Amino acid sequence: MSRSTRKPTMLTVRELESRLGGWAIELRWPIIGVALVLVAIAASGTAFLEFSADDRIYFSRDNPQLLASEAMDNTYGETSNVFFAVVPGDRDATSALALEAALWLTERSWQIPHATRVDSLTNYQHTTALEDDILVRDLVDDAALGDGDERSRIRAIALAEPLLSGRLMAPDGGASGVNVTVVLPDGDQMREGSRVAEFSYGLADQVRERFPGIDVRVTGLVIFNQAFMEVSLRDLKILVPASFAAMILMLVLLTGGLGGTLAIMIVVSLSVMTAVGLGGWVGLPMTAPSAVAPVVVLTVAIASCVHIFSSLVHHLRNDSSRPPADAPSLLADGGSKRNAIVESMRINLQPVFLACLTTAFGFLSMNFSESPPLRHLGTFVAFGVGAAFLLSVTLLPALLSLLPIRVSATRDRRDAAMAALGEFVIRRRRVLGWGFCAIVLALVVSIPRNELNDVFLHYFDESVEFRRDADFTVENLTGLYTMERTRGAI
């Protein structure tokens, strides 16, 4: 009686590497269809993606400083604000025109959505004593704007009052401020903050039009949050298309054809869509730091695809079955292209998998960060890297099997340049090795010169209007940051 033996059905890694390319070609239409459906499902999560302009999102929910701030807000109210710097052209904040503009702006600022308090030079409650009577009234009376002596008195009082000088009045008297306390609702703070910012900038434009010679700079915490998000979204709209355009140009120049470039960019685009969509499905908010995730995913996905495609081109060029060609490039035939795809997948599956795996784990390690936006960035990128790997080893070879691939029939200048570079490195290996060691050592010695200085205001380029307005306000009136302290009952 003979004993039958059963072969194990589990594929080894080597067998998977050898067969994956063939499967991707034989099942290319089902792979393309399934990939598009799955990416569409994942990308639909962008409908749940929320953009957050709240500065508190940078702190974990159990952060003691955040808890203390929220406890103070619950007790005394929020401290979000919009700050107007009223800047007369003659640098005299107590001139008749400047005071009239400050009066008008103070009155209109009460109309800002969710405004709960307005403080300015004009409505500062100044106390005077007349014999046994104490008189408390606004520092500026619109009926006295034409009186030069009264304006001089206002200037002297404002510069001597600690609550005004350096806060609502520039120490040199060249500008004044209007501070509007705003309490945003707990709902969609981004939408409500946008309303506040839009109304505030509208008021500033009205002051400039109504009072020629008076400029208004708009800052404050609400404006800061909105500017942060608007600049991030604007950069995202510019950086992602610019990155795609640069990648397409480089791929066309380096690969010498549109077929491979098109296949690679389809995989990259779907990887980015999957990353952002999955983030929406799991409830990750889009913030200024996490807004760069698409660019990071694009870069990693490009690297994976280029490794596979470059190996394919290399095997097509060296295919022994190809007859000598006089043309600078020729179109790969079906048989040689199939063999090249299979061989490319066999060679690159493990390296691409390890590269994507280590990259994903590296970004997932950002989840140990204290700041939630950095954790969100790591998760977004990990989603994209995982999608990039799966698509590059399934969808990419399927697309490459359908699209025409042109390769150079002869060794071109780029190959010669790379060969020359390799020979130079080998010949000068000692000099280059010691030279780079010296450079690295010099850079390591310079590490103590780095400074940890996380100033949010400096996140903005000086070309941004908010940065210019904030710099002026900080130099002449007051800063964006406040320190508050509460003490319990004894």
Coordinates of N, CA and C in Angstrom, one line a residue, residues 259-470:
G259 N 3.9 56.2 -21.6 CA 3.2 55.1 -21.1 C 3.5 54.8 -19.6
G260 N 4.8 54.6 -19.4 CA 5.3 54.4 -18.0 C 4.9 55.5 -17.1
T261 N 5.1 56.8 -17.5 CA 4.8 57.9 -16.7 C 3.3 57.9 -16.3
L262 N 2.4 57.6 -17.3 CA 1.0 57.6 -17.0 C 0.6 56.6 -16.0
A263 N 1.2 55.4 -16.1 CA 0.9 54.3 -15.2 C 1.4 54.7 -13.8
I264 N 2.5 55.2 -13.7 CA 3.1 55.6 -12.4 C 2.2 56.7 -11.7
M265 N 1.8 57.7 -12.5 CA 1.1 58.8 -11.9 C -0.3 58.4 -11.5
I266 N -0.9 57.4 -12.3 CA -2.2 56.8 -11.8 C -2.1 56.2 -10.5
V267 N -1.1 55.4 -10.3 CA -0.8 54.7 -9.0 C -0.6 55.7 -7.9
V268 N 0.2 56.7 -8.2 CA 0.5 57.7 -7.2 C -0.7 58.5 -6.8
S269 N -1.5 58.9 -7.8 CA -2.8 59.7 -7.5 C -3.7 58.8 -6.7
L270 N -3.9 57.6 -7.0 CA -4.8 56.7 -6.2 C -4.3 56.5 -4.8
S271 N -3.0 56.4 -4.6 CA -2.4 56.3 -3.3 C -2.7 57.5 -2.4
V272 N -2.6 58.7 -3.0 CA -2.8 59.9 -2.3 C -4.3 60.0 -1.9
M273 N -5.2 59.7 -2.9 CA -6.6 59.7 -2.6 C -7.0 58.7 -1.5
T274 N -6.4 57.5 -1.5 CA -6.7 56.5 -0.5 C -6.2 57.0 0.9
A275 N -5.0 57.6 1.0 CA -4.5 58.1 2.2 C -5.5 59.1 2.8
V276 N -5.9 60.1 2.0 CA -6.7 61.2 2.6 C -8.1 60.6 2.9
G277 N -8.6 59.8 2.0 CA -10.0 59.2 2.3 C -10.0 58.3 3.5
L278 N -9.0 57.5 3.7 CA -9.0 56.6 4.9 C -8.9 57.5 6.2
G279 N -8.2 58.6 6.1 CA -8.1 59.5 7.2 C -9.5 60.1 7.6
G280 N -10.3 60.4 6.5 CA -11.6 60.8 6.8 C -12.5 59.8 7.4
W281 N -12.3 58.5 7.0 CA -13.1 57.4 7.5 C -12.9 57.2 9.0
V282 N -11.6 57.3 9.4 CA -11.3 57.1 10.8 C -11.4 58.3 11.7
G283 N -11.8 59.4 11.1 CA -12.1 60.7 11.8 C -10.9 61.5 12.1
L284 N -9.9 61.5 11.3 CA -8.7 62.3 11.5 C -9.1 63.7 10.9
P285 N -8.8 64.8 11.7 CA -9.0 66.1 11.1 C -7.8 66.6 10.3
M286 N -8.1 67.4 9.3 CA -7.0 68.0 8.5 C -6.5 69.3 9.1
T287 N -5.3 69.3 9.5 CA -4.7 70.5 10.1 C -3.5 71.0 9.3
A288 N -2.9 72.1 9.8 CA -1.7 72.6 9.0 C -0.6 71.6 8.9
P289 N -0.2 70.9 10.0 CA 0.9 69.9 9.8 C 0.5 68.7 9.0
S290 N -0.8 68.2 9.2 CA -1.2 67.0 8.4 C -1.5 67.3 6.9
A291 N -1.6 68.6 6.6 CA -1.9 69.0 5.2 C -0.8 68.6 4.3
V292 N 0.4 68.4 4.8 CA 1.6 68.0 3.9 C 1.6 66.5 3.6
A293 N 0.7 65.8 4.2 CA 0.7 64.3 4.0 C 0.6 63.9 2.5
P294 N -0.2 64.5 1.7 CA -0.3 64.1 0.3 C 1.0 64.3 -0.4
V295 N 1.8 65.3 -0.1 CA 3.1 65.5 -0.7 C 4.1 64.3 -0.3
V296 N 4.0 64.0 1.0 CA 4.9 62.9 1.5 C 4.5 61.6 0.8
V297 N 3.2 61.3 0.7 CA 2.7 60.0 0.1 C 3.1 60.0 -1.3
L298 N 3.0 61.1 -2.0 CA 3.4 61.2 -3.4 C 4.9 60.8 -3.6
T299 N 5.7 61.3 -2.7 CA 7.1 61.1 -2.8 C 7.5 59.6 -2.6
V300 N 6.9 59.0 -1.6 CA 7.1 57.6 -1.3 C 6.6 56.7 -2.4
A301 N 5.4 57.0 -2.9 CA 4.8 56.2 -3.9 C 5.6 56.2 -5.2
I302 N 6.1 57.4 -5.6 CA 6.9 57.6 -6.7 C 8.1 56.7 -6.6
A303 N 8.8 56.6 -5.5 CA 10.0 55.8 -5.3 C 9.7 54.4 -5.5
S304 N 8.6 53.9 -5.0 CA 8.2 52.4 -5.2 C 8.0 52.1 -6.6
C305 N 7.2 53.0 -7.3 CA 6.9 52.7 -8.7 C 8.1 52.8 -9.6
V306 N 9.0 53.8 -9.4 CA 10.1 54.0 -10.2 C 11.1 52.8 -10.1
H307 N 11.2 52.2 -8.9 CA 12.0 51.0 -8.8 C 11.6 49.9 -9.7
I308 N 10.3 49.7 -9.7 CA 9.7 48.6 -10.5 C 9.8 48.9 -12.0
F309 N 9.5 50.1 -12.4 CA 9.6 50.5 -13.8 C 11.0 50.5 -14.3
S310 N 11.9 51.0 -13.5 CA 13.3 51.1 -14.0 C 13.9 49.7 -14.3
S311 N 13.5 48.7 -13.4 CA 13.9 47.3 -13.6 C 13.3 46.8 -14.9
L312 N 12.0 47.1 -15.1 CA 11.3 46.7 -16.3 C 12.1 47.2 -17.6
V313 N 12.4 48.5 -17.6 CA 13.1 49.1 -18.7 C 14.5 48.4 -18.9
H314 N 15.1 48.2 -17.8 CA 16.5 47.5 -17.9 C 16.4 46.2 -18.5
H315 N 15.4 45.4 -18.2 CA 15.3 44.0 -18.8 C 14.8 44.1 -20.2
L316 N 14.0 45.1 -20.5 CA 13.6 45.2 -21.9 C 14.8 45.6 -22.8
R317 N 15.6 46.4 -22.3 CA 16.8 46.9 -23.1 C 17.8 45.8 -23.2
N318 N 17.9 44.9 -22.2 CA 18.9 43.8 -22.3 C 18.3 42.5 -22.8
D319 N 17.1 42.5 -23.3 CA 16.4 41.3 -23.7 C 17.2 40.7 -24.9
S320 N 17.7 39.5 -24.7 CA 18.5 38.9 -25.7 C 17.7 38.6 -27.0
S321 N 16.4 38.5 -26.8 CA 15.6 38.2 -28.0 C 15.3 39.4 -28.9
R322 N 15.7 40.6 -28.4 CA 15.5 41.8 -29.2 C 16.5 41.9 -30.3
P323 N 16.1 42.1 -31.6 CA 17.1 42.2 -32.6 C 17.8 43.5 -32.6
P324 N 19.0 43.7 -33.1 CA 19.6 45.0 -33.1 C 18.8 46.0 -33.8
A325 N 18.8 47.2 -33.2 CA 17.9 48.3 -33.8 C 18.8 49.5 -34.1
D326 N 18.5 50.1 -35.2 CA 19.2 51.3 -35.5 C 18.5 52.6 -35.0
A327 N 17.2 52.5 -34.6 CA 16.5 53.6 -34.1 C 16.9 53.9 -32.7
P328 N 16.8 55.2 -32.2 CA 17.1 55.5 -30.8 C 16.2 54.8 -29.8
S329 N 15.0 54.5 -30.2 CA 14.0 53.9 -29.3 C 13.1 53.0 -30.1
L330 N 12.5 52.0 -29.4 CA 11.6 51.1 -30.1 C 10.5 50.6 -29.1
L331 N 9.4 50.2 -29.6 CA 8.3 49.7 -28.8 C 8.4 48.3 -28.5
A332 N 8.3 48.0 -27.1 CA 8.4 46.6 -26.7 C 7.3 45.8 -27.2
D333 N 7.6 44.5 -27.6 CA 6.6 43.6 -28.1 C 6.0 42.9 -26.8
G334 N 4.8 42.2 -27.0 CA 4.1 41.6 -25.9 C 4.9 40.6 -25.1
G335 N 5.6 39.7 -25.8 CA 6.3 38.7 -25.1 C 7.5 39.2 -24.3
S336 N 8.3 40.1 -24.9 CA 9.4 40.6 -24.1 C 8.9 41.5 -22.9
K337 N 7.9 42.3 -23.1 CA 7.4 43.1 -22.1 C 6.8 42.3 -20.9
R338 N 6.1 41.1 -21.3 CA 5.6 40.3 -20.2 C 6.8 39.7 -19.4
N339 N 7.8 39.2 -20.0 CA 8.9 38.7 -19.3 C 9.6 39.7 -18.5
A340 N 9.7 40.9 -19.0 CA 10.3 42.0 -18.2 C 9.5 42.4 -17.0
I341 N 8.2 42.4 -17.1 CA 7.3 42.7 -15.9 C 7.5 41.6 -14.9
V342 N 7.4 40.4 -15.3 CA 7.6 39.3 -14.4 C 8.9 39.4 -13.6
E343 N 10.0 39.6 -14.4 CA 11.3 39.7 -13.8 C 11.4 40.9 -12.9
S344 N 10.9 42.0 -13.3 CA 10.9 43.2 -12.4 C 10.2 43.0 -11.1
M345 N 9.0 42.3 -11.1 CA 8.3 42.1 -9.9 C 9.1 41.1 -9.0
R346 N 9.7 40.1 -9.7 CA 10.5 39.1 -8.9 C 11.6 39.8 -8.1
I347 N 12.3 40.7 -8.8 CA 13.5 41.4 -8.2 C 13.0 42.4 -7.1
N348 N 12.0 43.1 -7.4 CA 11.6 44.3 -6.6 C 10.6 44.1 -5.5
L349 N 9.9 43.0 -5.5 CA 8.8 42.8 -4.5 C 9.3 42.9 -3.1
Q350 N 10.4 42.2 -2.8 CA 10.9 42.2 -1.4 C 11.5 43.6 -1.0
P351 N 12.3 44.2 -1.9 CA 12.9 45.5 -1.5 C 11.8 46.6 -1.4
V352 N 10.8 46.6 -2.3 CA 9.7 47.6 -2.2 C 8.9 47.3 -0.9
F353 N 8.6 46.1 -0.6 CA 7.9 45.7 0.6 C 8.6 46.2 1.8
L354 N 9.9 45.9 1.9 CA 10.6 46.3 3.1 C 10.7 47.9 3.2
A355 N 10.9 48.5 2.1 CA 11.0 50.0 2.1 C 9.7 50.6 2.6
C356 N 8.6 50.1 2.0 CA 7.3 50.6 2.4 C 7.0 50.3 3.9
L357 N 7.3 49.1 4.3 CA 7.0 48.6 5.7 C 7.8 49.5 6.7
T358 N 9.1 49.7 6.4 CA 9.9 50.5 7.4 C 9.4 52.0 7.3
T359 N 9.0 52.5 6.2 CA 8.5 53.9 6.1 C 7.2 54.0 6.8
A360 N 6.3 53.1 6.7 CA 5.0 53.1 7.4 C 5.3 53.1 8.9
F361 N 6.1 52.2 9.4 CA 6.4 52.1 10.8 C 7.1 53.4 11.3
G362 N 7.9 53.9 10.5 CA 8.6 55.2 10.9 C 7.6 56.3 11.1
F363 N 6.6 56.4 10.2 CA 5.6 57.5 10.4 C 4.6 57.1 11.4
L364 N 4.3 55.8 11.6 CA 3.4 55.5 12.7 C 4.0 55.7 14.0
S365 N 5.3 55.7 14.1 CA 6.0 56.1 15.4 C 5.7 57.5 15.8
M366 N 5.2 58.3 14.9 CA 4.8 59.7 15.3 C 3.6 59.7 16.2
N367 N 2.9 58.6 16.3 CA 1.7 58.5 17.2 C 2.1 58.6 18.6
F368 N 3.4 58.5 18.9 CA 3.9 58.7 20.3 C 4.1 60.1 20.6
S369 N 3.9 61.0 19.6 CA 4.1 62.4 19.9 C 3.0 63.0 20.8
E370 N 3.4 64.0 21.5 CA 2.4 64.7 22.4 C 1.4 65.5 21.6
S371 N 1.8 65.9 20.4 CA 0.9 66.8 19.6 C 0.1 66.0 18.7
P372 N -1.3 66.1 18.8 CA -2.2 65.3 17.9 C -1.9 65.5 16.4
P373 N -1.7 66.8 15.9 CA -1.5 66.9 14.5 C -0.4 66.1 13.9
L374 N 0.7 65.9 14.7 CA 1.8 65.1 14.3 C 1.4 63.6 14.2
R375 N 0.6 63.2 15.2 CA 0.1 61.9 15.1 C -0.8 61.7 13.9
H376 N -1.6 62.7 13.6 CA -2.5 62.6 12.4 C -1.6 62.5 11.1
L377 N -0.6 63.3 11.1 CA 0.3 63.3 9.9 C 0.9 61.9 9.7
G378 N 1.4 61.3 10.8 CA 2.0 59.9 10.7 C 1.0 58.9 10.2
T379 N -0.3 59.0 10.7 CA -1.3 58.0 10.3 C -1.7 58.2 8.8
F380 N -1.9 59.5 8.4 CA -2.2 59.8 7.0 C -1.2 59.1 6.1
V381 N 0.1 59.4 6.4 CA 1.2 58.9 5.5 C 1.3 57.4 5.6
A382 N 1.1 56.8 6.7 CA 1.1 55.3 6.8 C 0.0 54.7 5.9
F383 N -1.2 55.3 5.9 CA -2.3 54.8 5.0 C -1.8 54.9 3.6
G384 N -1.2 56.0 3.2 CA -0.8 56.2 1.8 C 0.3 55.3 1.4
V385 N 1.3 55.0 2.3 CA 2.4 54.1 2.0 C 1.9 52.7 1.8
G386 N 1.0 52.3 2.7 CA 0.4 51.0 2.5 C -0.3 50.8 1.2
A387 N -1.1 51.9 0.9 CA -1.8 51.8 -0.4 C -0.9 51.9 -1.6
A388 N 0.2 52.6 -1.5 CA 1.2 52.7 -2.5 C 1.9 51.4 -2.8
F389 N 2.1 50.6 -1.7 CA 2.8 49.3 -1.9 C 1.8 48.3 -2.6
L390 N 0.6 48.3 -2.1 CA -0.4 47.3 -2.7 C -0.7 47.7 -4.2
L391 N -0.8 48.9 -4.5 CA -1.1 49.3 -5.9 C 0.1 49.2 -6.8
S392 N 1.3 49.4 -6.2 CA 2.5 49.3 -7.1 C 2.8 47.9 -7.5
V393 N 2.4 46.9 -6.7 CA 2.7 45.5 -7.0 C 1.5 44.8 -7.6
T394 N 0.4 45.5 -7.8 CA -0.8 44.9 -8.4 C -1.2 45.7 -9.6
L395 N -1.6 46.9 -9.3 CA -2.2 47.8 -10.4 C -1.1 48.3 -11.4
L396 N 0.1 48.6 -10.8 CA 1.1 49.1 -11.7 C 1.5 48.1 -12.8
P397 N 1.8 46.8 -12.5 CA 2.2 45.9 -13.5 C 1.0 45.6 -14.5
A398 N -0.2 45.7 -13.9 CA -1.4 45.5 -14.8 C -1.5 46.6 -15.8
L399 N -1.3 47.9 -15.4 CA -1.3 49.0 -16.3 C -0.2 49.0 -17.3
L400 N 1.0 48.6 -16.8 CA 2.2 48.5 -17.7 C 2.0 47.5 -18.8
S401 N 1.3 46.4 -18.5 CA 1.1 45.4 -19.5 C 0.1 45.9 -20.6
L402 N -0.7 46.9 -20.3 CA -1.6 47.5 -21.3 C -1.0 48.6 -22.1
L403 N -0.2 49.5 -21.4 CA 0.3 50.7 -22.1 C 1.5 50.4 -22.9
P404 N 1.7 51.2 -23.9 CA 2.9 51.0 -24.7 C 4.1 51.5 -24.0
I405 N 5.2 50.8 -24.0 CA 6.5 51.1 -23.4 C 7.6 51.3 -24.4
R406 N 8.1 52.4 -24.5 CA 9.2 52.7 -25.4 C 10.5 52.7 -24.6
V407 N 11.5 52.0 -25.1 CA 12.8 52.0 -24.4 C 13.9 52.3 -25.4
S408 N 15.0 52.8 -24.9 CA 16.1 53.0 -25.8 C 16.8 51.7 -26.2
A409 N 17.1 51.6 -27.5 CA 17.7 50.4 -27.9 C 19.2 50.4 -27.7
T410 N 19.8 51.5 -27.5 CA 21.2 51.5 -27.2 C 21.5 52.2 -25.9
R411 N 22.7 52.1 -25.5 CA 23.1 52.7 -24.3 C 23.2 54.2 -24.4
D412 N 22.4 55.0 -23.7 CA 22.4 56.4 -23.9 C 23.3 57.1 -22.9
R413 N 23.3 58.4 -23.0 CA 24.3 59.2 -22.2 C 24.1 59.1 -20.7
R414 N 22.8 58.9 -20.3 CA 22.5 58.7 -18.9 C 23.2 57.5 -18.3
D415 N 23.1 56.4 -19.1 CA 23.8 55.1 -18.6 C 25.3 55.4 -18.5
A416 N 25.8 56.0 -19.6 CA 27.3 56.3 -19.6 C 27.7 57.2 -18.4
A417 N 26.8 58.1 -18.1 CA 27.1 59.0 -17.0 C 27.1 58.3 -15.6
M418 N 26.1 57.4 -15.5 CA 26.1 56.6 -14.2 C 27.2 55.7 -14.1
A419 N 27.6 55.1 -15.2 CA 28.8 54.2 -15.2 C 30.1 54.9 -14.8
A420 N 30.2 56.1 -15.4 CA 31.4 56.9 -15.1 C 31.4 57.4 -13.7
L421 N 30.2 57.7 -13.1 CA 30.1 58.1 -11.7 C 30.5 56.9 -10.8
G422 N 30.0 55.7 -11.2 CA 30.4 54.5 -10.4 C 31.9 54.2 -10.4
E423 N 32.5 54.4 -11.6 CA 33.9 54.2 -11.7 C 34.7 55.2 -10.9
F424 N 34.2 56.4 -10.9 CA 34.9 57.5 -10.1 C 34.8 57.2 -8.6
V425 N 33.7 56.8 -8.2 CA 33.5 56.5 -6.7 C 34.4 55.4 -6.3
I426 N 34.5 54.4 -7.2 CA 35.4 53.2 -6.8 C 36.9 53.6 -6.8
R427 N 37.3 54.4 -7.8 CA 38.7 54.9 -7.8 C 39.0 55.8 -6.6
R428 N 38.1 56.6 -6.3 CA 38.4 57.6 -5.2 C 37.7 57.3 -3.9
R429 N 37.5 56.0 -3.7 CA 36.7 55.5 -2.5 C 37.3 56.0 -1.2
R430 N 38.6 56.0 -1.1 CA 39.3 56.4 0.2 C 39.1 57.9 0.4
V431 N 39.4 58.7 -0.6 CA 39.3 60.1 -0.5 C 37.8 60.5 -0.2
L432 N 36.9 59.9 -0.9 CA 35.5 60.2 -0.7 C 35.0 59.7 0.7
G433 N 35.4 58.6 1.1 CA 35.0 58.1 2.4 C 35.5 58.9 3.5
W434 N 36.8 59.3 3.6 CA 37.3 60.2 4.6 C 36.7 61.6 4.5
G435 N 36.5 62.0 3.3 CA 35.9 63.4 3.1 C 34.5 63.5 3.7
F436 N 33.7 62.5 3.4 CA 32.3 62.5 3.9 C 32.3 62.3 5.4
C437 N 33.2 61.5 5.9 CA 33.3 61.4 7.4 C 33.6 62.7 8.0
A438 N 34.5 63.5 7.4 CA 34.8 64.8 8.0 C 33.6 65.7 7.9
I439 N 32.9 65.7 6.8 CA 31.7 66.5 6.7 C 30.7 66.2 7.7
V440 N 30.4 64.9 7.9 CA 29.4 64.4 8.9 C 29.9 64.8 10.3
L441 N 31.1 64.7 10.6 CA 31.6 65.1 11.9 C 31.4 66.6 12.1
A442 N 31.7 67.4 11.1 CA 31.5 68.8 11.3 C 30.1 69.2 11.5
L443 N 29.2 68.5 10.8 CA 27.7 68.7 11.0 C 27.3 68.3 12.4
V444 N 27.8 67.1 12.9 CA 27.5 66.6 14.2 C 27.9 67.6 15.3
V445 N 29.1 68.2 15.1 CA 29.6 69.2 16.1 C 28.7 70.4 16.1
S446 N 28.0 70.7 15.0 CA 27.2 71.9 14.9 C 25.8 71.7 15.6
I447 N 25.5 70.5 16.0 CA 24.2 70.2 16.6 C 23.8 71.1 17.8
P448 N 24.8 71.3 18.7 CA 24.4 72.2 19.8 C 24.0 73.6 19.5
R449 N 24.3 74.0 18.2 CA 23.9 75.4 17.8 C 22.4 75.5 17.5
N450 N 21.8 74.3 17.3 CA 20.3 74.4 17.1 C 19.6 74.9 18.3
E451 N 18.5 75.7 18.0 CA 17.7 76.3 19.1 C 16.3 75.8 18.9
L452 N 15.7 75.4 20.0 CA 14.2 75.1 20.0 C 13.5 76.4 20.3
N453 N 12.8 76.9 19.2 CA 12.1 78.2 19.4 C 10.9 78.1 18.5
D454 N 9.8 77.5 19.1 CA 8.6 77.3 18.3 C 7.7 78.5 18.4
V455 N 7.9 79.5 17.6 CA 7.1 80.7 17.6 C 6.1 80.6 16.4
F456 N 4.8 80.4 16.7 CA 3.8 80.2 15.7 C 3.8 81.3 14.7
L457 N 4.0 82.6 15.1 CA 3.9 83.7 14.2 C 5.0 83.6 13.1
H458 N 6.1 82.9 13.4 CA 7.2 82.8 12.4 C 6.9 81.6 11.4
Y459 N 5.8 80.9 11.6 CA 5.4 79.9 10.6 C 5.0 80.6 9.3
F460 N 4.6 81.9 9.4 CA 4.1 82.6 8.2 C 5.3 83.3 7.6
D461 N 5.3 83.3 6.3 CA 6.3 84.1 5.5 C 5.9 85.6 5.6
E462 N 6.9 86.4 5.5 CA 6.6 87.9 5.6 C 5.8 88.4 4.4
S463 N 5.6 87.6 3.4 CA 4.7 88.0 2.3 C 3.2 87.9 2.7
V464 N 2.9 87.2 3.8 CA 1.5 87.0 4.2 C 1.1 88.2 5.0
E465 N -0.1 88.7 4.6 CA -0.6 89.9 5.2 C -0.7 89.8 6.7
F466 N -1.2 88.7 7.2 CA -1.3 88.5 8.7 C 0.0 88.7 9.4
R467 N 1.1 88.1 8.8 CA 2.4 88.2 9.4 C 2.9 89.6 9.5
R468 N 2.7 90.4 8.4 CA 3.1 91.8 8.5 C 2.3 92.6 9.5
D469 N 1.0 92.4 9.5 CA 0.1 93.1 10.5 C 0.5 92.7 11.9
A470 N 0.7 91.4 12.2 CA 1.1 90.9 13.5 C 2.5 91.5 13.9

